[in-house]
Amino acid sequence: EEEFAEALKLDPKDERALVGNGELFYEGGRYSEALARFEAASRVNPKNLFAAIGRAKTKIKLERAKEAKAELDALAKSMAQDKTHPLVHFWMGQALEAQGDREEAEKVYRKAVEESGENPDVVRAYVALSSLLGARGESDMAAEILEDATDKLPKSVELHHAKGDIAVKAGRYEKAQQEYLSALELEPGNSSSRFRLAVAYRLDKDFADAKSELDKVEKADPEYPGLMLERGLIYEDSGEIDKATEMYKAALDKAPDDTDLKLRVGSTLVISGHPKQALPLLKEVQGKRPQSAEVNHFVGRAMLLNGDPPKQALRFLELAAQRDPNKAVYQLYVAWAANEVGEGGLAAEAIDRALALDKNMAEIYWQRGVLKQRVQQQTADAIEDLERALALNPNLYRAHATLARSYMDQGSGSLSTAEDHWRRAIAGNDQIAEWRYQLGKMLADR
């Protein structure tokens, strides 16, 4: 960042420095600053491909997908005589997905795959196409797409990253670790691979290896984006709260007035299961962006996970889902909050919308299991959905708690199975008092 700033002092119209600075801010989650740099580069040279792509991808992050799509359409037309760069197709597909047009997005990704040959940047289109097919429930076809990329493209770090990221999302942390280690075999000095490996170790509760990998990242790249935040998450998960707080502060000190960075830190804390620390930051961001779907989603999600009245959380979650109805995770959390307050009809509607967007998300089947067990008293159907959720994500420990309740509903013949699921739920999170109470009560009754 210092070198780019120095370059721009020497020549404020150096388009390479402007684009490079924009990419740096983009990777750091500072999207408003990134957009300003990409726009400045485009003013210097309207034909700069990477400035145009940078503008579009940043606008998608800033919830301006319609603008991004229009810009990418114009960019694709200007390149009609040549082959369109695969990154143009990829980000056009991302903009279409953000607007809910998955059918057109699939066509764009397939066009990129067909036209781009062995261009290494096409790997993103392969991954996006695979994710789209997986969300539609076509898991075998999704796997074939990634295998096709493996066969056709040169060995690449990015493909291993993609496979690892998919494994992390499915809770298959050992598989993810294998992919990131394979990426490091190709490029031993790749900080991104090592950082991802550290995250996978943390999620697998292997804190010693996670810290060791982050130490290596810091030695190679002391300013790596997200480094301090990830250290904070490791410290918090391993019980070192004071050190965690220190790391969160250090992460924000990089740009204390940057709203995008605060949102990134707050949302990461929520996703990582630390809503209490996230709420003050997110409320601050909400004051500046009250209409943002992403902000309202994470405020509501943090409140729900923090144990605040679910009715209040539901208000923010519904607002997010109304403003951006094309994200399955937004619908999922509406269903979760609705189940908590006993609004079965709303929960069922949100679950149906979520499944229409992503049939491969384990949490959706878990919430449908909650609805059937808690509201509809359809125990056998609930168990079927919960087992499906765990098949998709074996680390979804909350599903074990709902399974335990379902087997308790079936009576004395299923109590040993219920006990096993309570123990598995507690192994996943030993800080939920009710689960310990239920297991203790079962043991006492017996």
Short mmCIF file of C-alpha atoms in Angstrom, two decimals:
data_model
loop_
_atom_site.label_atom_id
_atom_site.label_comp_id
_atom_site.label_asym_id
_atom_site.label_seq_id
_atom_site.Cartn_x
_atom_site.Cartn_y
_atom_site.Cartn_z
CA GLU A 1 0.00 0.00 0.00
CA GLU A 2 2.86 2.36 0.81
CA GLU A 3 4.57 1.63 -2.53
CA PHE A 4 1.39 2.18 -4.54
CA ALA A 5 0.81 5.47 -2.69
CA GLU A 6 4.38 6.53 -3.52
CA ALA A 7 3.88 5.60 -7.18
CA LEU A 8 0.73 7.71 -7.32
CA LYS A 9 2.52 10.66 -5.76
CA LEU A 10 5.06 10.47 -8.60
CA ASP A 11 2.35 10.01 -11.23
CA PRO A 12 -1.32 10.34 -10.12
CA LYS A 13 -2.41 9.02 -13.52
CA ASP A 14 -0.38 5.79 -13.49
CA GLU A 15 -3.15 3.35 -14.42
CA ARG A 16 -1.16 0.29 -13.31
CA ALA A 17 -0.68 1.76 -9.84
CA LEU A 18 -4.36 2.72 -9.64
CA VAL A 19 -5.51 -0.78 -10.62
CA GLY A 20 -2.97 -2.42 -8.32
CA ASN A 21 -4.06 -0.21 -5.43
CA GLY A 22 -7.70 -1.05 -6.22
CA GLU A 23 -6.97 -4.78 -6.13
CA LEU A 24 -5.21 -4.36 -2.80
CA PHE A 25 -8.20 -2.56 -1.27
CA TYR A 26 -10.59 -5.11 -2.80
CA GLU A 27 -8.69 -8.04 -1.25
CA GLY A 28 -8.72 -6.21 2.08
CA GLY A 29 -12.50 -5.75 1.98
CA ARG A 30 -12.25 -1.96 1.59
CA TYR A 31 -14.63 -1.81 -1.35
CA SER A 32 -15.44 1.91 -1.47
CA GLU A 33 -11.74 2.76 -1.67
CA ALA A 34 -11.21 0.02 -4.25
CA LEU A 35 -13.97 1.38 -6.46
CA ALA A 36 -12.49 4.89 -6.33
CA ARG A 37 -9.13 3.54 -7.59
CA PHE A 38 -10.67 1.46 -10.38
CA GLU A 39 -12.78 4.40 -11.54
CA ALA A 40 -9.72 6.66 -11.55
CA ALA A 41 -7.83 4.12 -13.67
CA SER A 42 -10.75 3.97 -16.12
CA ARG A 43 -10.72 7.75 -16.47
CA VAL A 44 -7.02 7.58 -17.38
CA ASN A 45 -7.57 4.73 -19.85
CA PRO A 46 -11.18 3.78 -20.65
CA LYS A 47 -9.91 0.63 -22.43
CA ASN A 48 -8.09 -0.78 -19.39
CA LEU A 49 -9.67 -4.24 -19.06
CA PHE A 50 -8.71 -4.85 -15.45
CA ALA A 51 -9.93 -1.43 -14.32
CA ALA A 52 -13.32 -2.20 -15.93
CA ILE A 53 -13.46 -5.67 -14.35
CA GLY A 54 -12.41 -4.17 -11.01
CA ARG A 55 -15.23 -1.62 -11.16
CA ALA A 56 -17.79 -4.30 -11.91
CA LYS A 57 -16.73 -6.82 -9.27
CA THR A 58 -16.55 -4.10 -6.62
CA LYS A 59 -20.05 -2.86 -7.46
CA ILE A 60 -21.33 -6.42 -7.02
CA LYS A 61 -19.82 -6.41 -3.51
CA LEU A 62 -21.47 -3.04 -2.85
CA GLU A 63 -24.91 -4.46 -3.82
CA ARG A 64 -24.96 -2.64 -7.17
CA ALA A 65 -25.18 -5.72 -9.37
CA LYS A 66 -27.48 -4.12 -11.98
CA GLU A 67 -24.89 -1.41 -12.69
CA ALA A 68 -22.13 -4.01 -12.82
CA LYS A 69 -24.07 -6.13 -15.33
CA ALA A 70 -24.64 -3.13 -17.62
CA GLU A 71 -20.93 -2.26 -17.57
CA LEU A 72 -19.90 -5.86 -18.26
CA ASP A 73 -22.38 -6.08 -21.18
CA ALA A 74 -20.76 -3.02 -22.73
CA LEU A 75 -17.30 -4.44 -22.08
CA ALA A 76 -18.21 -7.78 -23.74
CA LYS A 77 -19.58 -5.97 -26.81
CA SER A 78 -16.38 -3.95 -27.14
CA MET A 79 -14.43 -7.22 -27.21
CA ALA A 80 -16.77 -8.98 -29.68
CA GLN A 81 -14.16 -9.26 -32.44
CA ASP A 82 -11.74 -10.95 -30.06
CA LYS A 83 -12.39 -13.69 -27.57
CA THR A 84 -14.00 -12.24 -24.48
CA HIS A 85 -11.71 -12.56 -21.48
CA PRO A 86 -12.95 -15.35 -19.15
CA LEU A 87 -13.00 -12.95 -16.18
CA VAL A 88 -15.57 -10.80 -18.02
CA HIS A 89 -17.81 -13.86 -18.40
CA PHE A 90 -17.20 -14.88 -14.79
CA TRP A 91 -18.16 -11.54 -13.27
CA MET A 92 -21.10 -11.19 -15.64
CA GLY A 93 -22.33 -14.54 -14.32
CA GLN A 94 -21.82 -13.31 -10.76
CA ALA A 95 -23.85 -10.18 -11.49
CA LEU A 96 -26.62 -12.29 -13.03
CA GLU A 97 -26.67 -14.58 -10.00
CA ALA A 98 -26.88 -11.56 -7.70
CA GLN A 99 -29.98 -10.51 -9.64
CA GLY A 100 -31.48 -13.99 -9.42
CA ASP A 101 -31.06 -14.93 -13.09
CA ARG A 102 -29.29 -18.27 -12.62
CA GLU A 103 -30.31 -19.65 -16.00
CA GLU A 104 -28.50 -16.85 -17.87
CA ALA A 105 -25.57 -17.08 -15.46
CA GLU A 106 -25.15 -20.77 -16.33
CA LYS A 107 -25.07 -19.91 -20.04
CA VAL A 108 -22.38 -17.30 -19.45
CA TYR A 109 -20.22 -19.68 -17.40
CA ARG A 110 -20.56 -22.39 -20.05
CA LYS A 111 -19.59 -19.89 -22.75
CA ALA A 112 -16.45 -19.02 -20.79
CA VAL A 113 -15.55 -22.70 -20.45
CA GLU A 114 -16.10 -23.32 -24.19
CA GLU A 115 -14.21 -20.26 -25.44
CA SER A 116 -11.28 -19.90 -23.06
CA GLY A 117 -9.28 -23.07 -23.68
CA GLU A 118 -6.46 -23.38 -21.14
CA ASN A 119 -6.49 -19.75 -20.01
CA PRO A 120 -5.87 -20.16 -16.25
CA ASP A 121 -8.42 -17.46 -15.41
CA VAL A 122 -11.23 -19.71 -16.71
CA VAL A 123 -10.96 -21.79 -13.55
CA ARG A 124 -13.31 -19.34 -11.83
CA ALA A 125 -16.01 -20.01 -14.42
CA TYR A 126 -15.59 -23.77 -13.91
CA VAL A 127 -15.98 -23.34 -10.15
CA ALA A 128 -18.97 -21.01 -10.47
CA LEU A 129 -20.68 -23.42 -12.87
CA SER A 130 -20.02 -26.31 -10.49
CA SER A 131 -21.48 -24.35 -7.56
CA LEU A 132 -24.54 -23.40 -9.59
CA LEU A 133 -25.22 -27.02 -10.54
CA GLY A 134 -24.65 -28.16 -6.96
CA ALA A 135 -27.14 -25.59 -5.68
CA ARG A 136 -29.67 -26.98 -8.16
CA GLY A 137 -29.20 -30.44 -6.68
CA GLU A 138 -27.13 -31.81 -9.56
CA SER A 139 -24.21 -32.88 -7.36
CA ASP A 140 -22.82 -35.50 -9.76
CA MET A 141 -22.73 -33.02 -12.63
CA ALA A 142 -21.12 -30.41 -10.37
CA ALA A 143 -18.36 -32.87 -9.47
CA GLU A 144 -17.85 -33.72 -13.15
CA ILE A 145 -17.33 -30.05 -13.99
CA LEU A 146 -14.50 -29.76 -11.45
CA GLU A 147 -12.95 -33.00 -12.67
CA ASP A 148 -13.18 -31.67 -16.22
CA ALA A 149 -11.29 -28.55 -15.10
CA THR A 150 -8.67 -30.75 -13.42
CA ASP A 151 -8.18 -32.74 -16.64
CA LYS A 152 -8.19 -29.85 -19.13
CA LEU A 153 -6.39 -27.07 -17.29
CA PRO A 154 -2.78 -26.95 -16.15
CA LYS A 155 -2.30 -27.75 -12.49
CA SER A 156 -3.18 -24.59 -10.63
CA VAL A 157 -3.26 -23.20 -7.13
CA GLU A 158 -6.62 -21.59 -7.83
CA LEU A 159 -8.31 -24.90 -8.66
CA HIS A 160 -7.06 -26.44 -5.41
CA HIS A 161 -8.30 -23.33 -3.60
CA ALA A 162 -11.72 -23.76 -5.20
CA LYS A 163 -11.97 -27.41 -4.21
CA GLY A 164 -10.79 -26.58 -0.70
CA ASP A 165 -13.28 -23.72 -0.34
CA ILE A 166 -16.13 -26.01 -1.39
CA ALA A 167 -14.99 -28.59 1.18
CA VAL A 168 -14.89 -25.95 3.93
CA LYS A 169 -18.44 -24.87 3.09
CA ALA A 170 -19.56 -28.51 3.43
CA GLY A 171 -17.79 -28.89 6.78
CA ARG A 172 -15.25 -31.38 5.35
CA TYR A 173 -12.20 -29.80 6.87
CA GLU A 174 -9.73 -32.65 6.34
CA LYS A 175 -10.53 -32.66 2.61
CA ALA A 176 -10.04 -28.90 2.53
CA GLN A 177 -6.66 -29.23 4.25
CA GLN A 178 -5.55 -31.76 1.62
CA GLU A 179 -6.46 -29.36 -1.20
CA TYR A 180 -4.63 -26.42 0.37
CA LEU A 181 -1.57 -28.59 1.02
CA SER A 182 -1.66 -29.61 -2.65
CA ALA A 183 -1.74 -25.93 -3.59
CA LEU A 184 1.33 -25.35 -1.40
CA GLU A 185 3.15 -28.16 -3.18
CA LEU A 186 2.71 -26.19 -6.42
CA GLU A 187 3.65 -22.84 -4.85
CA PRO A 188 5.30 -23.22 -1.41
CA GLY A 189 5.39 -19.46 -0.91
CA ASN A 190 1.70 -18.80 -1.63
CA SER A 191 0.37 -16.92 1.41
CA SER A 192 -3.24 -17.31 0.30
CA SER A 193 -2.95 -21.12 0.34
CA ARG A 194 -1.30 -21.06 3.75
CA PHE A 195 -3.90 -18.66 5.16
CA ARG A 196 -6.73 -20.89 3.91
CA LEU A 197 -4.97 -23.88 5.47
CA ALA A 198 -4.83 -22.05 8.82
CA VAL A 199 -8.58 -21.34 8.63
CA ALA A 200 -9.31 -25.01 7.88
CA TYR A 201 -7.20 -26.06 10.87
CA ARG A 202 -9.07 -23.60 13.13
CA LEU A 203 -12.44 -24.87 11.98
CA ASP A 204 -11.22 -28.40 12.72
CA LYS A 205 -10.23 -27.18 16.23
CA ASP A 206 -6.54 -27.84 15.52
CA PHE A 207 -5.43 -24.54 17.03
CA ALA A 208 -1.72 -25.35 17.29
CA ASP A 209 -1.38 -26.03 13.56
CA ALA A 210 -3.59 -23.02 12.76
CA LYS A 211 -1.29 -20.71 14.75
CA SER A 212 1.79 -22.29 13.18
CA GLU A 213 0.49 -21.63 9.65
CA LEU A 214 -0.46 -18.05 10.48
CA ASP A 215 3.04 -17.48 11.87
CA LYS A 216 4.41 -18.54 8.47
CA VAL A 217 1.99 -16.21 6.68
CA GLU A 218 3.00 -13.30 8.92
CA LYS A 219 6.70 -13.97 8.39
CA ALA A 220 6.25 -13.86 4.61
CA ASP A 221 3.60 -11.12 4.53
CA PRO A 222 3.05 -9.17 7.78
CA GLU A 223 0.19 -7.14 6.27
CA TYR A 224 -1.75 -10.05 4.76
CA PRO A 225 -5.49 -9.11 4.62
CA GLY A 226 -7.46 -10.67 7.46
CA LEU A 227 -4.38 -11.90 9.34
CA MET A 228 -5.14 -10.12 12.62
CA LEU A 229 -8.83 -11.03 12.43
CA GLU A 230 -8.05 -14.72 11.93
CA ARG A 231 -5.60 -14.65 14.84
CA GLY A 232 -8.38 -13.18 16.95
CA LEU A 233 -10.74 -15.98 15.98
CA ILE A 234 -8.13 -18.61 16.92
CA TYR A 235 -7.51 -16.95 20.28
CA GLU A 236 -11.24 -16.68 20.97
CA ASP A 237 -11.99 -20.27 19.98
CA SER A 238 -9.16 -21.48 22.21
CA GLY A 239 -10.35 -19.40 25.19
CA GLU A 240 -7.77 -16.55 25.11
CA ILE A 241 -10.33 -13.73 25.10
CA ASP A 242 -7.99 -10.82 25.96
CA LYS A 243 -5.65 -11.68 23.10
CA ALA A 244 -8.62 -12.07 20.76
CA THR A 245 -9.87 -8.57 21.61
CA GLU A 246 -6.39 -7.18 20.98
CA MET A 247 -6.31 -8.79 17.52
CA TYR A 248 -9.77 -7.48 16.56
CA LYS A 249 -8.65 -3.97 17.49
CA ALA A 250 -5.47 -4.38 15.43
CA ALA A 251 -7.55 -5.49 12.42
CA LEU A 252 -9.70 -2.35 12.61
CA ASP A 253 -6.73 -0.04 13.24
CA LYS A 254 -5.69 -0.62 9.61
CA ALA A 255 -8.54 1.65 8.50
CA PRO A 256 -10.55 2.82 11.52
CA ASP A 257 -13.00 4.90 9.48
CA ASP A 258 -13.60 2.37 6.72
CA THR A 259 -17.21 1.15 6.82
CA ASP A 260 -16.51 -1.76 4.46
CA LEU A 261 -13.73 -3.07 6.69
CA LYS A 262 -15.95 -2.83 9.77
CA LEU A 263 -18.63 -4.80 7.94
CA ARG A 264 -16.08 -7.42 6.91
CA VAL A 265 -14.79 -7.80 10.46
CA GLY A 266 -18.32 -7.88 11.89
CA SER A 267 -19.66 -10.39 9.37
CA THR A 268 -16.61 -12.65 9.80
CA LEU A 269 -17.14 -12.65 13.56
CA VAL A 270 -20.79 -13.65 13.08
CA ILE A 271 -19.98 -16.42 10.58
CA SER A 272 -17.31 -17.71 12.97
CA GLY A 273 -19.77 -17.90 15.86
CA HIS A 274 -18.87 -14.76 17.84
CA PRO A 275 -22.00 -12.60 17.56
CA LYS A 276 -21.54 -10.70 20.83
CA GLN A 277 -18.30 -9.12 19.63
CA ALA A 278 -19.79 -8.44 16.19
CA LEU A 279 -22.96 -6.59 17.22
CA PRO A 280 -21.46 -3.20 18.24
CA LEU A 281 -19.53 -3.02 14.96
CA LEU A 282 -22.52 -4.05 12.87
CA LYS A 283 -24.83 -1.58 14.60
CA GLU A 284 -22.31 1.15 13.78
CA VAL A 285 -22.27 0.10 10.13
CA GLN A 286 -26.06 -0.08 10.09
CA GLY A 287 -26.22 3.57 11.17
CA LYS A 288 -24.43 4.46 7.92
CA ARG A 289 -26.11 1.88 5.66
CA PRO A 290 -29.61 1.29 7.06
CA GLN A 291 -30.99 -0.02 3.76
CA SER A 292 -28.21 -2.52 3.00
CA ALA A 293 -29.46 -6.11 2.72
CA GLU A 294 -26.08 -7.48 3.82
CA VAL A 295 -25.86 -5.23 6.87
CA ASN A 296 -29.41 -6.00 8.02
CA HIS A 297 -28.82 -9.73 7.50
CA PHE A 298 -25.74 -9.80 9.69
CA VAL A 299 -27.31 -7.60 12.38
CA GLY A 300 -30.31 -9.95 12.57
CA ARG A 301 -28.12 -13.04 12.38
CA ALA A 302 -25.87 -11.76 15.18
CA MET A 303 -28.90 -10.99 17.36
CA LEU A 304 -30.36 -14.46 16.75
CA LEU A 305 -27.09 -16.24 17.57
CA ASN A 306 -26.48 -13.99 20.57
CA GLY A 307 -29.74 -15.06 22.21
CA ASP A 308 -31.52 -11.72 21.74
CA PRO A 309 -35.34 -11.90 21.34
CA PRO A 310 -35.80 -13.78 18.05
CA LYS A 311 -38.77 -11.57 17.14
CA GLN A 312 -36.41 -8.58 16.98
CA ALA A 313 -33.83 -10.50 14.97
CA LEU A 314 -36.54 -11.64 12.55
CA ARG A 315 -37.38 -8.02 11.69
CA PHE A 316 -33.87 -7.37 10.37
CA LEU A 317 -33.60 -10.77 8.68
CA GLU A 318 -36.90 -10.29 6.82
CA LEU A 319 -35.80 -6.84 5.65
CA ALA A 320 -32.58 -8.32 4.24
CA ALA A 321 -34.46 -11.11 2.45
CA GLN A 322 -36.95 -8.63 0.98
CA ARG A 323 -34.19 -6.35 -0.30
CA ASP A 324 -32.18 -9.23 -1.76
CA PRO A 325 -34.41 -12.30 -2.30
CA ASN A 326 -31.73 -14.12 -4.31
CA LYS A 327 -29.48 -15.31 -1.48
CA ALA A 328 -30.34 -18.69 0.01
CA VAL A 329 -28.58 -17.86 3.28
CA TYR A 330 -30.86 -14.83 3.81
CA GLN A 331 -33.93 -17.06 3.44
CA LEU A 332 -32.36 -19.67 5.72
CA TYR A 333 -32.04 -17.25 8.63
CA VAL A 334 -35.59 -15.98 8.16
CA ALA A 335 -36.70 -19.61 8.53
CA TRP A 336 -34.49 -20.09 11.59
CA ALA A 337 -35.85 -17.00 13.38
CA ALA A 338 -39.42 -17.84 12.35
CA ASN A 339 -39.03 -21.34 13.82
CA GLU A 340 -37.75 -19.81 17.05
CA VAL A 341 -40.86 -17.63 17.44
CA GLY A 342 -43.26 -20.37 16.31
CA GLU A 343 -44.27 -18.83 12.99
CA GLY A 344 -44.43 -22.12 11.10
CA GLY A 345 -46.06 -20.68 7.98
CA LEU A 346 -43.35 -18.05 7.52
CA ALA A 347 -40.63 -20.63 8.22
CA ALA A 348 -42.08 -23.02 5.60
CA GLU A 349 -42.24 -20.26 2.97
CA ALA A 350 -38.65 -19.18 3.65
CA ILE A 351 -37.42 -22.80 3.50
CA ASP A 352 -39.13 -23.32 0.12
CA ARG A 353 -37.51 -20.13 -1.23
CA ALA A 354 -34.11 -21.19 0.14
CA LEU A 355 -34.35 -24.64 -1.46
CA ALA A 356 -35.31 -23.07 -4.79
CA LEU A 357 -32.02 -21.17 -4.60
CA ASP A 358 -29.74 -23.87 -3.16
CA LYS A 359 -30.64 -27.53 -2.77
CA ASN A 360 -27.15 -28.31 -1.48
CA MET A 361 -27.13 -26.23 1.72
CA ALA A 362 -27.21 -28.52 4.74
CA GLU A 363 -28.64 -25.90 7.10
CA ILE A 364 -31.84 -25.61 5.06
CA TYR A 365 -32.68 -29.29 5.62
CA TRP A 366 -31.84 -28.84 9.29
CA GLN A 367 -34.35 -26.00 9.61
CA ARG A 368 -36.96 -28.03 7.73
CA GLY A 369 -36.28 -30.78 10.27
CA VAL A 370 -36.76 -28.26 13.09
CA LEU A 371 -40.08 -27.18 11.55
CA LYS A 372 -41.31 -30.77 11.25
CA GLN A 373 -40.14 -31.79 14.75
CA ARG A 374 -41.16 -28.68 16.67
CA VAL A 375 -44.22 -27.31 14.88
CA GLN A 376 -45.70 -30.02 12.67
CA GLN A 377 -44.88 -33.01 14.95
CA GLN A 378 -43.82 -35.10 11.96
CA THR A 379 -40.98 -36.90 13.72
CA ALA A 380 -40.10 -39.50 11.08
CA ASP A 381 -39.98 -36.86 8.33
CA ALA A 382 -37.92 -34.60 10.58
CA ILE A 383 -35.34 -37.37 11.13
CA GLU A 384 -35.07 -37.90 7.37
CA ASP A 385 -34.33 -34.21 6.75
CA LEU A 386 -31.86 -34.02 9.64
CA GLU A 387 -29.93 -37.06 8.43
CA ARG A 388 -29.76 -35.47 4.99
CA ALA A 389 -28.41 -32.27 6.55
CA LEU A 390 -25.64 -34.22 8.28
CA ALA A 391 -24.80 -36.11 5.11
CA LEU A 392 -24.22 -32.76 3.39
CA ASN A 393 -22.30 -31.27 6.35
CA PRO A 394 -21.07 -33.74 9.00
CA ASN A 395 -20.01 -30.83 11.24
CA LEU A 396 -23.50 -29.33 11.53
CA TYR A 397 -23.68 -30.03 15.26
CA ARG A 398 -27.00 -28.23 15.77
CA ALA A 399 -28.68 -30.88 13.64
CA HIS A 400 -27.59 -33.48 16.23
CA ALA A 401 -29.51 -31.55 18.91
CA THR A 402 -32.67 -31.55 16.79
CA LEU A 403 -32.19 -35.26 16.06
CA ALA A 404 -31.89 -35.90 19.79
CA ARG A 405 -35.22 -34.16 20.38
CA SER A 406 -36.80 -36.13 17.52
CA TYR A 407 -35.69 -39.47 18.96
CA MET A 408 -36.90 -38.40 22.42
CA ASP A 409 -40.30 -37.74 20.83
CA GLN A 410 -40.35 -41.37 19.64
CA GLY A 411 -40.33 -42.65 23.22
CA SER A 412 -38.29 -44.97 25.42
CA GLY A 413 -37.14 -47.26 22.61
CA SER A 414 -35.10 -44.44 21.03
CA LEU A 415 -33.57 -42.85 24.12
CA SER A 416 -30.12 -44.39 23.67
CA THR A 417 -30.00 -42.94 20.13
CA ALA A 418 -31.16 -39.58 21.51
CA GLU A 419 -28.38 -39.69 24.10
CA ASP A 420 -25.78 -40.31 21.39
CA HIS A 421 -26.99 -37.28 19.43
CA TRP A 422 -26.96 -35.04 22.55
CA ARG A 423 -23.34 -36.07 23.11
CA ARG A 424 -22.46 -35.27 19.49
CA ALA A 425 -24.15 -31.89 19.71
CA ILE A 426 -22.24 -31.05 22.90
CA ALA A 427 -18.97 -32.18 21.29
CA GLY A 428 -19.66 -29.58 18.59
CA ASN A 429 -20.45 -26.79 21.06
CA ASP A 430 -20.13 -27.34 24.81
CA GLN A 431 -21.40 -23.86 25.72
CA ILE A 432 -25.15 -24.38 25.18
CA ALA A 433 -26.63 -24.97 28.62
CA GLU A 434 -29.92 -26.52 27.49
CA TRP A 435 -28.17 -29.36 25.68
CA ARG A 436 -26.22 -30.29 28.81
CA TYR A 437 -29.44 -30.07 30.84
CA GLN A 438 -31.30 -32.38 28.44
CA LEU A 439 -28.50 -34.96 28.51
CA GLY A 440 -28.26 -34.73 32.30
CA LYS A 441 -32.02 -35.14 32.66
CA MET A 442 -31.97 -38.24 30.45
CA LEU A 443 -29.21 -39.78 32.56
CA ALA A 444 -31.01 -38.91 35.79
CA ASP A 445 -34.31 -40.35 34.56
CA ARG A 446 -32.57 -43.57 33.65
#
